[in-house]
């Protein structure tokens, strides 16, 4: 490798955005070669770093001969350091370019296996599976980066909102001894002499914790051994989880609405250029409440076939069309369609809800059963054995307040907000039935 003092480089290099924002004459830039153009007498390199892109212009006869000939040999996406001076230029994007005095190649890139369009706003011509095979290179694309910058803001916004509401951030185990909820298929693993499972949700743990610390939240990784391959499901995904004591489903729906509004508001404020690159116009959502019965009635009127215990994908899509930029809370959900830990409301209904946003479920939640005897009864109705849930049931015997909460998919929300056609676009390194690398 070229002899570069990395400590000095990290301390003294200039970020590209600062070249445009500040009055700087002499710079040392580091980054990736986005594009090269050779007009024989003039050679251009478009250099990118995490803050932007800038043109490096070498002119025959003016730029030193060594540097000028070096510019011809550099391949796209190679990593280079450029020392030079900043000059104003009407033709250059952003009105400034760099006259190079020295170019050091830190690592030369091989021929690119996937399409990285010159125009950052353009989609790659390479199909998604191949892009995911080379995800580390796909992440050189500004458009891919934009997705994950938005996702980072969503996570920051979630934490910020929760902390402002006295929430305590928590961590939970990912290895469990038996199914926490029933329903979903779990991944089995070996744990010394025993069989264990990867967690499908932190549901039971966050409930136990809310019963002492009142308001708890986490960003938790979950694993679901769903065999189907859909564009909205992953086998490993992350969830924004929240649980709150002394609350019913309406209290936590309100918290969810305010939380998502805060998160989206923050994206609009912080990620304007990322949204522009992705061609997305975001609005802070408004909120609508409907019972499950009202929702199905409305959907039937729209000519959509409904299900008695769940919303269909087509139904969710229709709600997105009828109520754009709105979080639609569908509550008073049929008891049969919700898990055992959701509090019943009368004989057939429950204190469970789903939130539909831009045509897709983003959240499920509700008030939980905090009464041990009722919990046993609910387990039996769902054909689950209360003996398998003894420690969970017992946790509510020593002072458990009524409580409620929800879980919202991190990738699902990102997908919905950025109108991505496949959830795999919203996870850096997806795990689905066929993919375990990179
Ligand atoms: P869906 O009906 O969309 O399959 P679900 O009702 O099975 O979801 P929940 O158990 O309610 O999912 O999980 C809470 C949230 O986590 C969902 O609303 C969704 O945002 C997200 N989520 C659930 N399953 C997945 C998955 N397999 N991949 C990615 N996100 C998921
Ligand atoms: Mg759900």
PDB file of N, CA, C and O in Angstrom, residues 97 178 275 282 291 313 368:
ATOM      1  N   UNK A  97     -14.349  22.982  -8.410  1.00  0.00           N
ATOM      2  CA  UNK A  97     -13.641  21.737  -8.727  1.00  0.00           C
ATOM      3  C   UNK A  97     -12.244  21.782  -8.122  1.00  0.00           C
ATOM      4  O   UNK A  97     -11.820  22.793  -7.592  1.00  0.00           O
ATOM      5  N   UNK A 178     -38.541 -22.008  24.766  1.00  0.00           N
ATOM      6  CA  UNK A 178     -39.682 -22.526  24.004  1.00  0.00           C
ATOM      7  C   UNK A 178     -40.379 -21.358  23.333  1.00  0.00           C
ATOM      8  O   UNK A 178     -40.059 -20.201  23.587  1.00  0.00           O
ATOM      9  N   UNK A 275     -34.097  12.065   0.533  1.00  0.00           N
ATOM     10  CA  UNK A 275     -35.458  11.892   0.013  1.00  0.00           C
ATOM     11  C   UNK A 275     -35.530  12.335  -1.443  1.00  0.00           C
ATOM     12  O   UNK A 275     -36.171  11.683  -2.271  1.00  0.00           O
ATOM     13  N   UNK A 282     -42.306  13.203   1.480  1.00  0.00           N
ATOM     14  CA  UNK A 282     -42.919  12.703   2.711  1.00  0.00           C
ATOM     15  C   UNK A 282     -43.725  13.787   3.397  1.00  0.00           C
ATOM     16  O   UNK A 282     -43.366  14.962   3.360  1.00  0.00           O
ATOM     17  N   UNK A 291     -62.994   0.917  13.896  1.00  0.00           N
ATOM     18  CA  UNK A 291     -63.066  -0.442  14.432  1.00  0.00           C
ATOM     19  C   UNK A 291     -62.853  -1.417  13.277  1.00  0.00           C
ATOM     20  O   UNK A 291     -63.003  -1.055  12.103  1.00  0.00           O
ATOM     21  N   UNK A 313     -54.137  -8.403   2.474  1.00  0.00           N
ATOM     22  CA  UNK A 313     -53.171  -7.501   1.844  1.00  0.00           C
ATOM     23  C   UNK A 313     -53.866  -6.484   0.940  1.00  0.00           C
ATOM     24  O   UNK A 313     -53.510  -5.299   0.934  1.00  0.00           O
ATOM     25  N   UNK A 368     -52.597  -5.906  27.110  1.00  0.00           N
ATOM     26  CA  UNK A 368     -52.238  -7.304  27.366  1.00  0.00           C
ATOM     27  C   UNK A 368     -53.076  -7.871  28.510  1.00  0.00           C
ATOM     28  O   UNK A 368     -53.631  -7.120  29.319  1.00  0.00           O
TER      29      UNK A 368
END
